[in-house]
Coordinates of C-alpha atoms in Angstrom, one line a residue:
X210 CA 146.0 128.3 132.1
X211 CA 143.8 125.5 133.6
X212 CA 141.2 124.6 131.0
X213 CA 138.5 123.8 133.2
X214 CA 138.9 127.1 135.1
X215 CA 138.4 128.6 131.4
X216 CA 135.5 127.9 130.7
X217 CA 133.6 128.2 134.1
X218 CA 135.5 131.6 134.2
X219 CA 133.9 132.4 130.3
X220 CA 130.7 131.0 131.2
X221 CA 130.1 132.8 134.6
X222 CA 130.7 136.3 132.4
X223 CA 128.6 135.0 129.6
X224 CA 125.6 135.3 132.1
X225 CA 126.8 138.4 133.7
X226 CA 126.7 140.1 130.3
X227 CA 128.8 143.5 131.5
X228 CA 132.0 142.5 128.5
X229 CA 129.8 144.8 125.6
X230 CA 128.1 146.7 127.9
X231 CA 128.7 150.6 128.4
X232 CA 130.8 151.2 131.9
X233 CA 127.9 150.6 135.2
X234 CA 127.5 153.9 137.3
X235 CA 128.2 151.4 140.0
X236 CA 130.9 149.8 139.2
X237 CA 132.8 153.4 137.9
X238 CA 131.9 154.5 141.3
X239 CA 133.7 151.7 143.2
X240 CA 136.5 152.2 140.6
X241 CA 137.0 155.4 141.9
X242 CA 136.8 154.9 145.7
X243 CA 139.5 152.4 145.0
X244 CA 141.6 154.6 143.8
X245 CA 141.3 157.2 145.7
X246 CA 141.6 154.7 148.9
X247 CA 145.1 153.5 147.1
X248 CA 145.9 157.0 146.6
X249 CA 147.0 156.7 142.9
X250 CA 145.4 158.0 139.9
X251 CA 144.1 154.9 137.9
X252 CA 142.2 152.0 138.9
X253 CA 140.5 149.3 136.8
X254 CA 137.6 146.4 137.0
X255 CA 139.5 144.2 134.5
X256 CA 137.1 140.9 133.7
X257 CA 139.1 137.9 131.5
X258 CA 138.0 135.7 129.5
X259 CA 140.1 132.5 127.7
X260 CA 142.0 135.0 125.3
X261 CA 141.2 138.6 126.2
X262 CA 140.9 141.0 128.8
X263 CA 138.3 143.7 129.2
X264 CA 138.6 146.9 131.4
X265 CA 135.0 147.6 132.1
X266 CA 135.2 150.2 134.6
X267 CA 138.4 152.5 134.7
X268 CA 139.5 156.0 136.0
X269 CA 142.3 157.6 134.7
X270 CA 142.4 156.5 131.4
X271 CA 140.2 154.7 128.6
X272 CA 139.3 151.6 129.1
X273 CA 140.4 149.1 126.3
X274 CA 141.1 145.4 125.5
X275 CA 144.3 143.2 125.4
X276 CA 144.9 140.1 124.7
X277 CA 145.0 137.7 127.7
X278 CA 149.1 136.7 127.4
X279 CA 149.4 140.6 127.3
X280 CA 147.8 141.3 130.6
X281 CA 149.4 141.7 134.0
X282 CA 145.9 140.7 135.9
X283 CA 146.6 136.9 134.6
X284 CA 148.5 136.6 137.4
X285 CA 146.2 137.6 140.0
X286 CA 143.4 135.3 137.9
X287 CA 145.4 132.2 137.3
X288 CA 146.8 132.3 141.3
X289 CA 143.6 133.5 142.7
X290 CA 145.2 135.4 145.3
X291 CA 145.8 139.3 145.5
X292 CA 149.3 140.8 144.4
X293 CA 151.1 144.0 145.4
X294 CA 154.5 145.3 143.8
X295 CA 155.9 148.6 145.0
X296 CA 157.6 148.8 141.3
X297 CA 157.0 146.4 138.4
X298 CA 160.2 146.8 136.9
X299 CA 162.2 144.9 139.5
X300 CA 159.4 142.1 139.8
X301 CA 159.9 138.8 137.9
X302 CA 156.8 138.3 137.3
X303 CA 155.9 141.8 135.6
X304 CA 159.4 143.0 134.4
X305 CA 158.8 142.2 130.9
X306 CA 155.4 142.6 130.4
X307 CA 154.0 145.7 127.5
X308 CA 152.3 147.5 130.5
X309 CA 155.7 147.9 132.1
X310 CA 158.2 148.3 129.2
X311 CA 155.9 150.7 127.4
X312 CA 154.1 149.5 124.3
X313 CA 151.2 149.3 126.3
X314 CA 152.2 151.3 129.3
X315 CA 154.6 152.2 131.9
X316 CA 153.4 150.9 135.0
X317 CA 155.5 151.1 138.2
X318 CA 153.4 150.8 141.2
X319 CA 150.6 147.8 140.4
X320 CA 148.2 146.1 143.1
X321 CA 145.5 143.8 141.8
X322 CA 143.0 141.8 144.2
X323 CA 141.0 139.1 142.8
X324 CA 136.9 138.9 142.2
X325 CA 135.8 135.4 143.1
X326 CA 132.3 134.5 142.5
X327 CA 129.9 132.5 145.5
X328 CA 131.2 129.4 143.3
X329 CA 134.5 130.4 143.3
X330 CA 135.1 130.9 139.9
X331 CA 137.8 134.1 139.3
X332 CA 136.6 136.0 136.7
X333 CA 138.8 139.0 136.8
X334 CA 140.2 141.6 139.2
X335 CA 140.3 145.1 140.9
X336 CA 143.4 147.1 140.2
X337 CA 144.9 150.2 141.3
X338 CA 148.0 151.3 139.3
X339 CA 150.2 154.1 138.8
X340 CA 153.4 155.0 136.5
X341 CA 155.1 156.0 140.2
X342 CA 156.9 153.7 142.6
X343 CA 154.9 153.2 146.0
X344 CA 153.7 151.2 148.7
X345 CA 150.5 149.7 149.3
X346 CA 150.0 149.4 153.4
X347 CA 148.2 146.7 155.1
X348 CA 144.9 149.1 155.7
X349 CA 144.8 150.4 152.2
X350 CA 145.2 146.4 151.0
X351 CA 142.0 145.5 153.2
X352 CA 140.1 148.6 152.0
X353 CA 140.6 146.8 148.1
X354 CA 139.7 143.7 149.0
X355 CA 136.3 145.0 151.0
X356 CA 135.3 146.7 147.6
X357 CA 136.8 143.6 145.2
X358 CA 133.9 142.4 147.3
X359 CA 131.7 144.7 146.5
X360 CA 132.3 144.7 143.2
X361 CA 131.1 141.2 143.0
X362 CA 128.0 142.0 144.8
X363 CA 127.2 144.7 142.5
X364 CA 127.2 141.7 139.4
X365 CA 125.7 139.5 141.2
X366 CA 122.9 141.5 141.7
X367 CA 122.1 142.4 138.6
X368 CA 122.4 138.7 138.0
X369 CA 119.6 137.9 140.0
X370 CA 117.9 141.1 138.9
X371 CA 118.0 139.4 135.2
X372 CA 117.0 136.0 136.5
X373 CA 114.0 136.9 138.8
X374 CA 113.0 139.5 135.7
X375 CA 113.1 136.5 133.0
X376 CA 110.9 134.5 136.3
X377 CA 108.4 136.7 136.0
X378 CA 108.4 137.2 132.7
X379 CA 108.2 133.3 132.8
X380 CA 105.5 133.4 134.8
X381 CA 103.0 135.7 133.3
X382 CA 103.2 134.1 130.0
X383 CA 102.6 130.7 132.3
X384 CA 99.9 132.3 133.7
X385 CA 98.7 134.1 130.2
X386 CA 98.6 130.4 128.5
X387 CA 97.2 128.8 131.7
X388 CA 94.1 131.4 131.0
X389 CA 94.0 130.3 127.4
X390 CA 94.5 127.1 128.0
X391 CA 91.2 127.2 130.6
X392 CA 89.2 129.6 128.5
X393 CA 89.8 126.6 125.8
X394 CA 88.9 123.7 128.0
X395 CA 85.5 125.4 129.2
X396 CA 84.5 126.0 125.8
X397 CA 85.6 122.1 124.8
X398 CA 83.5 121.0 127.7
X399 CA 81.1 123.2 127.2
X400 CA 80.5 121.1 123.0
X401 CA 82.0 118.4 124.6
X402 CA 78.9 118.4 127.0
X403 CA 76.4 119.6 124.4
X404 CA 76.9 117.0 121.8
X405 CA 76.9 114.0 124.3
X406 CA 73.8 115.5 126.4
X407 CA 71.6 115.4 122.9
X408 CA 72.3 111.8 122.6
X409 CA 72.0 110.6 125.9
X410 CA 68.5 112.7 126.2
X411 CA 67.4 111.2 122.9
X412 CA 68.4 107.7 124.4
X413 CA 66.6 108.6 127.7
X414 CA 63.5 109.4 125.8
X415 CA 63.6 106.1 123.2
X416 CA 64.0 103.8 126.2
X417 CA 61.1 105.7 127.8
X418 CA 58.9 105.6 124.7
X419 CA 59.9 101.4 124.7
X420 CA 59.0 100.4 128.2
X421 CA 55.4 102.3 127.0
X422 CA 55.1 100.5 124.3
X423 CA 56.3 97.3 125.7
X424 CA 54.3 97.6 129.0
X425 CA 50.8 98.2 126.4
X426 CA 52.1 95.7 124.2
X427 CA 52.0 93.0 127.2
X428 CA 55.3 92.7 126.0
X429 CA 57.4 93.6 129.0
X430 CA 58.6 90.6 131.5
X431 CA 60.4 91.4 134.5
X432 CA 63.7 90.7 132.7
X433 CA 62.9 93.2 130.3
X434 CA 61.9 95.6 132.7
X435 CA 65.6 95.6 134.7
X436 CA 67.2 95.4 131.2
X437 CA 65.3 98.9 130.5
X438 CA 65.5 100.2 134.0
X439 CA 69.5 99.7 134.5
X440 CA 69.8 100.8 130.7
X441 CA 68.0 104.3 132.0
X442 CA 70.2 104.5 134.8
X443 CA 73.0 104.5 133.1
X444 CA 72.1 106.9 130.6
X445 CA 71.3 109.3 133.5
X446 CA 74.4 108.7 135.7
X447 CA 76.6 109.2 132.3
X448 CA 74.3 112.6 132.3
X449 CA 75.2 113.6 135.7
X450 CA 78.9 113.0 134.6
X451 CA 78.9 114.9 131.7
X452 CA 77.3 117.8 133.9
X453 CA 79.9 117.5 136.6
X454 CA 82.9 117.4 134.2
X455 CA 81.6 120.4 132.9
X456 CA 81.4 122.3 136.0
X457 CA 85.0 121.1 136.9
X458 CA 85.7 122.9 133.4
X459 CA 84.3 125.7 134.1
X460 CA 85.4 126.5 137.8
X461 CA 89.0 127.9 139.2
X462 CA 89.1 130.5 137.0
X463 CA 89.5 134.1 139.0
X464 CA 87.3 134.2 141.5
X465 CA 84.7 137.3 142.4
X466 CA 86.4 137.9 145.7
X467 CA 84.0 139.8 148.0
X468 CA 82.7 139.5 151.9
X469 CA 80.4 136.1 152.3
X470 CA 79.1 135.3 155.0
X471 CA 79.7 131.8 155.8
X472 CA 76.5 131.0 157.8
X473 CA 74.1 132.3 154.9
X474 CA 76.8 130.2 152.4
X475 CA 76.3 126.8 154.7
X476 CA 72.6 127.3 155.0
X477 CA 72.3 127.7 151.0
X478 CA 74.1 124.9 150.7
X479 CA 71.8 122.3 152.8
X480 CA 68.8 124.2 151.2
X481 CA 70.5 122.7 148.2
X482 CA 70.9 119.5 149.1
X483 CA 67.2 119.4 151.0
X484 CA 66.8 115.9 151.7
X485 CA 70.0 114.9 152.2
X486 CA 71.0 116.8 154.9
X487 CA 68.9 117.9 157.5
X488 CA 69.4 120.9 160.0
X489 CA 69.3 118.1 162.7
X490 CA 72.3 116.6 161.1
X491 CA 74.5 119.5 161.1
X492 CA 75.8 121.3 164.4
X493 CA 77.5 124.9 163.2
X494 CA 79.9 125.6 165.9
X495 CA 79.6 129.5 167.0
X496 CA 78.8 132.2 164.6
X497 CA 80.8 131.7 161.1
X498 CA 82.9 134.5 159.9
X499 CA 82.4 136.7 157.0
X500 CA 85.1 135.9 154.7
X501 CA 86.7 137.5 151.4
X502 CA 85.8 134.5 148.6
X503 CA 83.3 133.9 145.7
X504 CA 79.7 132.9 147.0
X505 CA 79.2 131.2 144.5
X506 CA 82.1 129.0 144.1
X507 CA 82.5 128.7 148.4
X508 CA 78.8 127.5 148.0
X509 CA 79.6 125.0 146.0
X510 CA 82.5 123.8 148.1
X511 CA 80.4 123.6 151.0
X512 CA 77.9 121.7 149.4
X513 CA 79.8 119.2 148.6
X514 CA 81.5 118.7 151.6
X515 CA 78.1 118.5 153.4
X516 CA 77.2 116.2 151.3
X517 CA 80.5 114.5 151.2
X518 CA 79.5 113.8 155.6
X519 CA 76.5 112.0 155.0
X520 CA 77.6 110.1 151.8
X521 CA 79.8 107.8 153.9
X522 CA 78.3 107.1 156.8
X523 CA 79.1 104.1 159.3
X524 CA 76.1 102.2 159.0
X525 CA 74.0 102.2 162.4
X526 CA 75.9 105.8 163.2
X527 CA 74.3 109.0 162.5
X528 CA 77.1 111.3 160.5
X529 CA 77.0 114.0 163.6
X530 CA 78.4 116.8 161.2
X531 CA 80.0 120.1 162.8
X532 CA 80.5 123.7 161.1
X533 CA 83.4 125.4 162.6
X534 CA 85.3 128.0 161.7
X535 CA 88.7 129.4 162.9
X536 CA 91.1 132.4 162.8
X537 CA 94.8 131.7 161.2
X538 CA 98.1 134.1 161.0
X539 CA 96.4 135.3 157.6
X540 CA 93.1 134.5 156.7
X541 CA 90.4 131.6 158.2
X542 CA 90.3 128.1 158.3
X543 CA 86.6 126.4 158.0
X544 CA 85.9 122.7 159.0
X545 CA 83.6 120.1 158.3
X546 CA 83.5 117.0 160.7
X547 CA 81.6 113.9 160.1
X548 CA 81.5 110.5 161.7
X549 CA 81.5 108.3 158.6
X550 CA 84.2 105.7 157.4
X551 CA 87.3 108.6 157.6
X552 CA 90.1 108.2 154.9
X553 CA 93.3 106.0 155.0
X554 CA 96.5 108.6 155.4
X555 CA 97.5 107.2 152.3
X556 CA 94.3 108.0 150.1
X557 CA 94.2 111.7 151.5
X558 CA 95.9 113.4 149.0
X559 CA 94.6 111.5 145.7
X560 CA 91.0 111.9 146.6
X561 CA 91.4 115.5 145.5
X562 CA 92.6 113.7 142.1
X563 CA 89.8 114.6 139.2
X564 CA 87.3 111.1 138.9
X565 CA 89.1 109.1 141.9
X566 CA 86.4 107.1 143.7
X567 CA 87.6 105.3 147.0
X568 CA 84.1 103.1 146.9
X569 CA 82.2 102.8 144.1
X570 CA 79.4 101.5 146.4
X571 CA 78.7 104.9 147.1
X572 CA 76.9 107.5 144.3
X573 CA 79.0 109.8 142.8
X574 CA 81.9 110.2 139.8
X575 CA 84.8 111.7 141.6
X576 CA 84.7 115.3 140.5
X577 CA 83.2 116.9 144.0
X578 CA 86.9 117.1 145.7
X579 CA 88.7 117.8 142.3
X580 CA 86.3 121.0 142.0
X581 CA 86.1 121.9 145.7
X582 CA 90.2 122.1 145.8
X583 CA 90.2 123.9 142.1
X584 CA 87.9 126.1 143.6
X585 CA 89.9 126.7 147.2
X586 CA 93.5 127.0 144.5
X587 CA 91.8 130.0 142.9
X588 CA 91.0 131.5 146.3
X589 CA 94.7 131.0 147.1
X590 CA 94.1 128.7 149.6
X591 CA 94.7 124.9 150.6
X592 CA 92.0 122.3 151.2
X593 CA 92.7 119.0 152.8
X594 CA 91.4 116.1 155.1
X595 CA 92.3 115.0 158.4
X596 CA 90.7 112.3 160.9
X597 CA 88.4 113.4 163.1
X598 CA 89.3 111.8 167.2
X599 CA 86.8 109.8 168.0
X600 CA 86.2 108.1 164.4
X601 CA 85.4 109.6 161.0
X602 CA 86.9 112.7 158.9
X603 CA 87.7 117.0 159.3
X604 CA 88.0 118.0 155.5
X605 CA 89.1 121.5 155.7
X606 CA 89.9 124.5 154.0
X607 CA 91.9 127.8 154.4
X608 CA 90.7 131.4 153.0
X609 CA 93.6 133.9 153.3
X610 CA 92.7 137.6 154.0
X611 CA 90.0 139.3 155.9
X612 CA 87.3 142.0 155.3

């Protein structure tokens, strides 16, 4: 016995797990039809391991176990190819084995076809037997190997019945922790955001209260004056960080899905970002859709895209921004164009990454794209960039479903 074919053959039943088992309504019922196709009145599904084998299906007797030198199937197993004898007795290879002499059994007629996994691993075989000479034709030989086949389908699909089972299993305790895990990290941020805000409002105010102070004093040069504006400026962008990161916390969790209308969505948005962008900036393209999302959450995408368009503008070059919207094979897909600086194909993806800044000439901390895409993920959706012909960039994302 090839070592190597040992243990694949032990380790492919090992995940099978049918050798302890009770007898499977299928596999009985292919025992019988093989028998009854053979005409004889015993068949088997013997499966082998490295010392044993184990009839787990059988009609016309109990099923039992033998040792593996004891069995007649090792044949079948160790060649790999099917094997027919009209009577046993006069057969070399079965002449003095217990199932024919009669310690174990008195088979005479014995025809055993092998069942090969997908990998080719042999891990045991179907048999038809009978303590009767007789003759296995050609047709009734095909018929046994069709269901040897069948048999094999019948454990491999519980197989992958047990694998996609432990998946999902897999999966919702993925997703359970996931919803821990966020649940956690909002209410981090959330003291995370409260106990840096107190300082940074206390430091807001002292530096306030000092350029006062300094300013009645006579006390306050020019020099002293940038010192105190650029140390207030930092204190309030390190603010608006804090704030951010906290939103990016908090959003991507389910979302509310219900219909929004996307043209009341895009015109909250610029009402939000009133004096930034102006209506004569912005060009929506037809009527936008009503779409199944959050409001809220598609709001803030939106908004940040907007403001995204006029943030990096080609200097001398009004940003031109266009609203579209579009149907695709399962939901919508909703653009926003804008003439500014565009993206290299090589920055694309990591400006979605939380706190990536491609010019830090430009206002902002890197969160806007990290929350929009959170926010699109929860939708079950994708969100991306491409250039826009003529100079500048499409960011774009895709809703699935409709109302």
């Amino acid at each position: 016995m090839n070592a190597v074919d040992s243990r694949s053959r032990v380790a492919t039943l090992e995940r099978y797990q049918v050798l302890d088992q009770p007898p499977r309504r299928e596999l009985v019922a292919l025992v019988e039809l093989a028998a009854r196709v053979s005409g004889v009145p015993m068949a088997t599904i013997n499966l082998i391991t490295d010392v044993e084998q184990h009839q787990v299906a059988t009609v016309g007797f109990d099923g039992a176990v033998c040792s593996y030198d004891d069995a007649m199937c090792t044949v079948v197993v160790e060649g790999g190819e099917a094997v027919a004898t009209d009577d046993a007795r006069s057969d070399d290879r079965f002449r003095a084995n217990p199932f024919v002499t009669g310690p174990l059994g008195n088979v005479r007629f014995y025809a055993s076809h092998p069942l090969t996994t997908p990998d080719g691993v042999t891990v045991g075989t179907l048999c038809v037997f009978d303590d009767e000479p007789r003759h296995l034709g050609a047709e009734d030989a095909g018929m046994l190997s069709t269901l040897a086949g069948r048999v094999m389908d019948v454990l491999e699909l519980e197989l992958r019945t047990r694998q996609l089972e432990t998946a999902l299993d897999q999966l919702q305790e993925a997703n359970h922790q996931l919803e821990t895990s966020n649940d956690r990290l909002a209410a981090f941020a959330g003291q995370v955001s409260h106990d840096l805000k107190n300082p940074l409002t206390a430091l807001g105010m002292s530096l306030g209260l000092l350029e006062e102070e300094l300013e009645d004093s006579g006390a306050l040069d020019d020099a002293l004056a940038l010192l105190l504006k650029r140390a207030a400026s930092g204190a309030t962008r390190m603010e608006t960080m804090i704030g951010d990161l906290l939103e990016f916390a908090r959003i991507g969790g389910s979302p509310n899905l219900q219909p929004v209308d996307l043209a009341i969505v895009v015109a909250d948005a610029m009402a939000d970002l009133d004096g930034e962008v102006v209506p004569a900036m912005v060009t929506v393209k037809k009527d936008l859709p009503v779409v199944l999302g959050d409001q809220t959450q598609l709001r803030l995408v939106l908004q940040n895209l907007l403001g995204n368009a006029v943030k990096f503008v080609v200097p001398g070059v009004g940003p031109e921004i266009i609203v579209a919207a579009s149907e695709t094979a399962d939901g919508w897909r909703v653009e926003v164009a804008d003439r500014g600086r565009g993206v290299a194909e090589v920055d694309r993806e990591r400006v979605f990454e939380p706190l990536a800044r491609l010019d830090k000439r430009v206002p902002g901390n890197g969160i806007g794209l990290a929350t929009c895409r959170r926010i699109v993920s929860a939708h079950g959706g994708t969100i991306g960039l491409d250039p826009r012909p003529g100079g500048g960039t499409v960011a774009w994302f895709e809703l699935p479903g409709r109302v």
